[in-house]
Amino acid sequence: MEDREKELEELIRSMAENTGIPASIHPDAVEKKLEAAKAEKKRRLRRKYITGAVAACLCIAVGITGSYLHFFQRTLGTEDMAAGSMDSAAGAPSDSGESAEDGAEESLIASAESYDEIYEYIQAEREQTESDAGIFSRFGIMEESSSTADSAASGGASNSGSAASAGGSGTSYSDTNVREEGVGEADIVKTDGSSLYIVNGQTVEIVGIESAEMEEMAEIRMADDCYIMELYVQDDRLVIMYTRTEYSVDDDGYYNNYRDYTNALVYDISDRMNPVKMENISQSGYYNTMRVRDGYVYVISNFYADTAAPRADTAAYIPEVQGSAMAVSDIYMPQRQMGDQYTVITSFSLENPSEKTDSKAVFGSSGMCYVSTENIYVTEGWYGQDDAEVTRTSIRKVSYKDGILHGEAQTKVDGTLNDSFSIDEYNGYLRLVTTVSPVSSGVTGIARFFSGDTEERNQEDSNSLYVLDENLEIAGEIHDLAKDESVYSARFMGDVGYFVTFKQVDPLFSVDLSDPSDPEIIGELKIPGFSEYLHPYGGGQLLGIGMDVDEESVTTDGVKISMFDISDPADVKEEETYVLEDLYGTDVGYNYKAVFVDVEKNLFGFMAYGDITKYFIFTYDENGFREVFSRELTLYGNVRGLYAGERFYLVNGNTVESFTMDGFQKVDDIVL
């Protein structure tokens, strides 16, 4: 049985490889899990890219729940599990006159009628979870996980590049590589041209950089139960995003549950040497992300309801903002009659943070968020919830303006999203590309494994492209693209979209979106390897960062940089490539903020790792790619590169090094 167990373990690992770790665990454990994942990733650098299992995993990742057991139940269930899920949803009681299921095909978002209605939905989710757990008892596995699941469920929980800007100091500096131009994002390192603001463990460090010699100006230290996630700086405001965990203790003195809260701590930093605390805005759940637009901050967290909580304990299953339960009218119900997760959105004025503006919660299964200049899109995996034979994604649209939030529309489409670059809003239309997988390819794979059925199934993934109008109704669509391949990266640029799929070669597709009702594939370039990240590089060029892959063995040969000529979208050419040999991974594919790009300065940088870890900066001209800077890193962690004035700063953990922008000669360093 040992070989079978190893085979099962490897199957589970391959399916879960690209799945995020659930947030409903203590932050210390999150950090340990992340470090373990990084170590595992480095250990398997030359692995084969088995895209079938990875695609199956991606189908589930958006809908992960708040416990490991729940994750495996959803990922590794059987056909009866999917049927049971539909039966439970159909039979779940509701206190409202019209359930969300009744209006599932409508585009309007329904608010909750009462806390009782929400509680019944949560109980339906709990019943389904308990039913699913029986799957594993049949096989005699994971029985020890029940206590872990109970413990986890009891808590709440868990297009532009670095464009140069001009600050009050008059010094140009780089900003975080953001998802949407015009929408600010937090990061672990920021600059305003005169100072660096750095997340360093439990502290935020403010480092003066106006002179060649860096100066530690101030330190903001957080309490031991506060875990800093990111920070944001604008004018004289510093916002520190952190998660705080509250524990409850039983009669024997043991921790028996906990609840996570996301906090936005705002400081006045008009005097960089003496930051002054202004306000602390708190909301239920583990930090997801934040955005800033037109002077308002929008904080997004994921709150996992305690499905075992008694009805009277509303704080266990209703999200709170500033210590008060959210109004039922501010909670948008799911498109099915069950759920246990919320995406909580709270807004406040950056200038006057004590004035909380609005809050909304999207109930169902928290997932990936994409934020355009006008709307917040909450997506979740719709897996095994209806009679669909393929994976699906639910999309909920919440508009925002001047801090006011309003639910606009909802829909479902076939397939799952690779990342936030696979979905994009332009001129009132939402464009997205998805990988469509047969439901049985992921869910029943483990069931067939246990039954001894290893026969290959002739079921292939494919990809679809959708154009949705402002009501999220389909205006145009294309199906059955790149059979048996999965989307690895995408970039929408005005009326043209580009996306990369991969199995053994890298087809870069270009699609004409000028007529939303009739999108058309106009180009397909097939090359070895794949791009995990695409970035507009000006002058009819598109930068790709990914992996070079041997077509026969399907093993990686190194990190690959490509420059595509997209001056004619119908005839895209790979005009230059550069391979970093003996380096087999980057952070670029799953964290776009780790990329430094300044098109005007013709520079881009990122970290790559193999037996060693290095940070690189490249330039590009008629002679191709040229490495202008590299630095071997002794620590493996979050690294950021940014510039202010005439100096470039490399921040690695608690160490900051500065270099000249002209020639990248070492200037100074400081250990915080």
Coordinates of N, CA and C in Angstrom, one line a residue, residues 68-177:
Y68 N -8.5 23.0 5.9 CA -7.9 22.0 4.9 C -8.8 20.9 4.6
L69 N -9.6 20.4 5.5 CA -10.5 19.3 5.2 C -11.5 19.7 4.2
H70 N -12.0 20.9 4.4 CA -13.0 21.4 3.4 C -12.4 21.5 2.0
F71 N -11.1 21.9 2.0 CA -10.4 22.0 0.7 C -10.3 20.7 0.0
F72 N -9.9 19.7 0.7 CA -9.8 18.4 0.1 C -11.1 17.8 -0.2
Q73 N -12.2 18.1 0.6 CA -13.5 17.6 0.3 C -14.0 18.1 -1.1
R74 N -13.7 19.4 -1.3 CA -14.2 20.0 -2.5 C -13.3 19.6 -3.7
T75 N -12.0 19.4 -3.4 CA -11.1 19.0 -4.5 C -11.2 17.6 -4.9
L76 N -11.3 16.7 -3.9 CA -11.1 15.3 -4.1 C -12.4 14.5 -3.9
G77 N -13.5 15.1 -4.2 CA -14.8 14.3 -3.9 C -15.1 13.4 -5.0
T78 N -16.3 12.9 -5.1 CA -16.8 11.9 -6.1 C -18.0 12.4 -6.8
E79 N -18.5 11.7 -7.7 CA -19.7 12.1 -8.4 C -20.9 12.2 -7.5
D80 N -21.0 11.3 -6.5 CA -22.1 11.4 -5.6 C -22.0 12.7 -4.8
M81 N -20.8 13.1 -4.5 CA -20.6 14.4 -3.8 C -21.1 15.5 -4.5
A82 N -20.9 15.6 -5.8 CA -21.4 16.7 -6.6 C -22.9 16.7 -6.6
A83 N -23.5 15.4 -6.8 CA -24.9 15.3 -6.8 C -25.5 15.7 -5.4
G84 N -24.8 15.3 -4.3 CA -25.3 15.7 -3.0 C -25.3 17.1 -2.8
S85 N -24.3 17.8 -3.4 CA -24.2 19.3 -3.3 C -25.4 19.9 -3.9
M86 N -25.8 19.4 -5.1 CA -27.0 20.0 -5.7 C -28.2 19.7 -4.9
D87 N -28.3 18.5 -4.4 CA -29.5 18.2 -3.6 C -29.6 19.0 -2.4
S88 N -28.5 19.3 -1.7 CA -28.6 20.1 -0.5 C -28.9 21.5 -0.8
A89 N -28.4 22.0 -1.9 CA -28.7 23.4 -2.3 C -30.2 23.5 -2.6
A90 N -30.7 22.5 -3.3 CA -32.1 22.6 -3.7 C -33.0 22.5 -2.5
G91 N -32.6 21.8 -1.4 CA -33.5 21.6 -0.3 C -33.2 22.5 0.9
A92 N -32.3 23.4 0.7 CA -32.0 24.3 1.9 C -33.1 25.2 2.1
P93 N -33.5 25.4 3.4 CA -34.6 26.3 3.7 C -34.2 27.8 3.6
S94 N -35.1 28.6 3.4 CA -34.9 30.1 3.3 C -36.0 30.8 3.9
D95 N -35.7 31.9 4.6 CA -36.7 32.7 5.3 C -37.2 33.8 4.3
S96 N -36.6 34.0 3.2 CA -37.0 35.1 2.3 C -38.1 34.6 1.4
G97 N -38.9 35.5 0.9 CA -39.9 35.2 0.0 C -39.4 34.6 -1.3
E98 N -38.3 35.2 -1.8 CA -37.6 34.7 -3.0 C -36.2 34.4 -2.7
S99 N -35.7 33.2 -2.9 CA -34.4 32.8 -2.6 C -33.4 33.3 -3.7
A100 N -32.1 33.3 -3.4 CA -31.2 33.7 -4.4 C -31.2 32.7 -5.5
E101 N -31.5 31.4 -5.2 CA -31.6 30.4 -6.3 C -32.7 30.7 -7.3
D102 N -33.8 31.2 -6.7 CA -34.9 31.5 -7.6 C -34.5 32.5 -8.7
G103 N -33.7 33.4 -8.3 CA -33.2 34.5 -9.2 C -31.9 34.3 -9.8
A104 N -31.4 33.0 -9.8 CA -30.0 32.7 -10.1 C -29.7 33.1 -11.6
E105 N -30.7 33.0 -12.4 CA -30.5 33.4 -13.8 C -30.6 34.9 -14.1
E106 N -31.1 35.6 -13.1 CA -31.2 37.1 -13.2 C -29.9 37.7 -12.9
S107 N -29.7 38.9 -13.4 CA -28.4 39.6 -13.2 C -28.4 40.5 -12.0
L108 N -29.5 40.6 -11.3 CA -29.6 41.5 -10.1 C -29.0 40.8 -8.9
I109 N -28.3 41.5 -8.0 CA -27.8 41.0 -6.8 C -28.9 41.2 -5.7
A110 N -29.2 40.1 -5.0 CA -30.2 40.2 -3.9 C -29.5 40.4 -2.6
S111 N -30.0 41.3 -1.8 CA -29.5 41.5 -0.4 C -30.2 40.5 0.5
A112 N -29.6 40.3 1.7 CA -30.2 39.4 2.6 C -31.4 39.9 3.2
E113 N -32.4 39.1 3.6 CA -33.6 39.5 4.2 C -33.5 39.6 5.7
S114 N -32.6 38.7 6.3 CA -32.5 38.6 7.7 C -31.2 37.8 8.1
Y115 N -30.8 37.9 9.3 CA -29.6 37.1 9.8 C -30.1 35.6 9.8
D116 N -31.3 35.4 10.0 CA -31.8 34.0 10.1 C -31.6 33.4 8.7
E117 N -31.9 34.1 7.6 CA -31.7 33.6 6.3 C -30.3 33.2 6.1
I118 N -29.4 34.1 6.5 CA -27.9 33.8 6.3 C -27.6 32.5 7.1
Y119 N -28.1 32.4 8.3 CA -27.8 31.3 9.2 C -28.2 30.0 8.5
E120 N -29.4 30.0 7.9 CA -29.8 28.8 7.2 C -28.9 28.4 6.1
Y121 N -28.4 29.4 5.3 CA -27.5 29.1 4.3 C -26.2 28.5 4.8
I122 N -25.8 29.0 5.9 CA -24.5 28.5 6.5 C -24.7 27.1 7.0
Q123 N -25.9 26.8 7.6 CA -26.2 25.4 8.1 C -26.3 24.5 6.9
A124 N -26.8 24.9 5.8 CA -26.8 24.0 4.6 C -25.4 23.7 4.1
E125 N -24.5 24.7 4.2 CA -23.1 24.5 3.9 C -22.5 23.4 4.9
R126 N -22.8 23.6 6.2 CA -22.3 22.7 7.1 C -22.8 21.2 6.9
E127 N -24.0 21.1 6.6 CA -24.6 19.8 6.3 C -23.9 19.1 5.1
Q128 N -23.6 20.0 4.1 CA -22.9 19.4 2.9 C -21.5 19.0 3.3
T129 N -20.8 19.8 4.1 CA -19.5 19.5 4.5 C -19.4 18.1 5.2
E130 N -20.4 18.0 6.1 CA -20.4 16.7 6.9 C -20.8 15.5 6.0
S131 N -21.6 15.8 5.0 CA -21.9 14.7 4.0 C -20.7 14.3 3.2
D132 N -20.0 15.4 2.8 CA -18.8 15.1 2.0 C -17.7 14.4 2.8
A133 N -17.6 14.6 4.1 CA -16.6 14.0 4.9 C -16.8 12.5 4.9
G134 N -18.0 12.0 4.6 CA -18.2 10.6 4.6 C -17.4 9.9 3.5
I135 N -17.1 10.7 2.4 CA -16.3 10.2 1.3 C -15.0 9.6 1.8
F136 N -14.3 10.3 2.8 CA -13.0 9.9 3.2 C -13.1 8.7 4.2
S137 N -14.2 8.7 5.0 CA -14.3 7.6 5.9 C -14.5 6.2 5.1
R138 N -15.0 6.3 3.9 CA -15.1 5.1 3.1 C -13.8 4.5 2.8
F139 N -12.8 5.4 2.6 CA -11.5 5.0 2.2 C -10.6 4.9 3.4
G140 N -11.0 5.3 4.6 CA -10.2 5.2 5.8 C -9.1 6.1 5.8
I141 N -9.3 7.3 5.2 CA -8.2 8.3 5.2 C -8.7 9.6 5.8
M142 N -7.8 10.4 6.3 CA -8.0 11.8 6.8 C -9.0 11.9 7.9
E143 N -9.1 10.7 8.7 CA -10.0 10.8 9.8 C -9.5 11.7 10.9
E144 N -8.1 11.8 11.0 CA -7.5 12.7 12.0 C -7.7 14.2 11.7
S145 N -8.2 14.5 10.5 CA -8.4 15.9 10.1 C -9.6 16.5 10.7
S146 N -10.5 15.8 11.3 CA -11.8 16.3 11.7 C -11.6 17.4 12.8
S147 N -10.7 17.1 13.7 CA -10.5 18.1 14.8 C -9.9 19.3 14.3
T148 N -9.0 19.2 13.3 CA -8.4 20.3 12.7 C -9.4 21.2 11.9
A149 N -10.4 20.5 11.2 CA -11.4 21.2 10.5 C -12.3 21.9 11.5
D150 N -12.7 21.3 12.6 CA -13.5 21.9 13.6 C -12.9 23.2 14.1
S151 N -11.6 23.1 14.4 CA -10.9 24.2 15.0 C -10.8 25.3 14.0
A152 N -10.5 25.0 12.7 CA -10.4 26.1 11.7 C -11.7 26.7 11.4
A153 N -12.8 25.9 11.4 CA -14.1 26.4 11.1 C -14.6 27.3 12.2
S154 N -14.1 27.2 13.4 CA -14.6 28.0 14.5 C -14.1 29.4 14.5
G155 N -13.1 29.7 13.7 CA -12.7 31.1 13.6 C -13.1 31.7 12.3
G156 N -13.0 33.0 12.4 CA -13.2 33.7 11.1 C -12.0 33.7 10.4
A157 N -11.6 34.1 9.4 CA -10.2 34.0 9.0 C -9.6 34.4 7.7
S158 N -9.4 33.0 8.4 CA -8.8 33.2 7.2 C -9.3 32.7 5.9
N159 N -2.7 49.0 -15.8 CA -1.8 48.3 -16.7 C -0.6 49.0 -17.0
S160 N -0.4 49.3 -15.6 CA 0.8 50.0 -15.9 C 1.9 49.4 -15.1
G161 N 3.1 49.8 -15.5 CA 4.2 49.4 -14.7 C 4.6 50.4 -13.6
S162 N 5.8 50.4 -13.2 CA 6.2 51.2 -12.1 C 6.5 52.6 -12.7
A163 N 5.4 53.3 -13.0 CA 5.5 54.6 -13.7 C 6.1 55.6 -12.8
A164 N 7.1 56.4 -13.3 CA 7.7 57.5 -12.6 C 6.7 58.5 -12.2
S165 N 6.8 59.0 -11.0 CA 5.9 60.1 -10.5 C 6.7 61.2 -10.0
A166 N 6.0 62.3 -9.8 CA 6.6 63.5 -9.2 C 5.9 63.8 -7.9
G167 N 6.7 63.7 -6.8 CA 6.1 64.0 -5.5 C 6.4 65.4 -5.1
G168 N 6.0 65.7 -3.8 CA 6.2 67.1 -3.3 C 7.7 67.5 -3.3
S169 N 8.6 66.5 -3.2 CA 10.0 66.8 -3.3 C 10.5 67.2 -4.7
G170 N 9.7 66.9 -5.7 CA 10.1 67.2 -7.0 C 10.9 66.1 -7.6
T171 N 11.2 65.1 -6.8 CA 12.0 63.9 -7.3 C 11.1 62.9 -7.9
S172 N 11.6 62.4 -9.1 CA 10.8 61.3 -9.7 C 11.1 60.0 -9.0
Y173 N 10.1 59.1 -9.0 CA 10.3 57.9 -8.3 C 9.4 56.8 -8.8
S174 N 9.6 55.6 -8.6 CA 8.8 54.5 -9.1 C 7.7 54.1 -8.1
D175 N 6.6 53.6 -8.6 CA 5.5 53.2 -7.8 C 5.4 51.7 -8.0
T176 N 4.5 51.1 -7.2 CA 4.2 49.6 -7.3 C 3.7 49.3 -8.6
N177 N 4.1 48.2 -9.2 CA 3.5 47.7 -10.4 C 2.1 47.3 -10.1

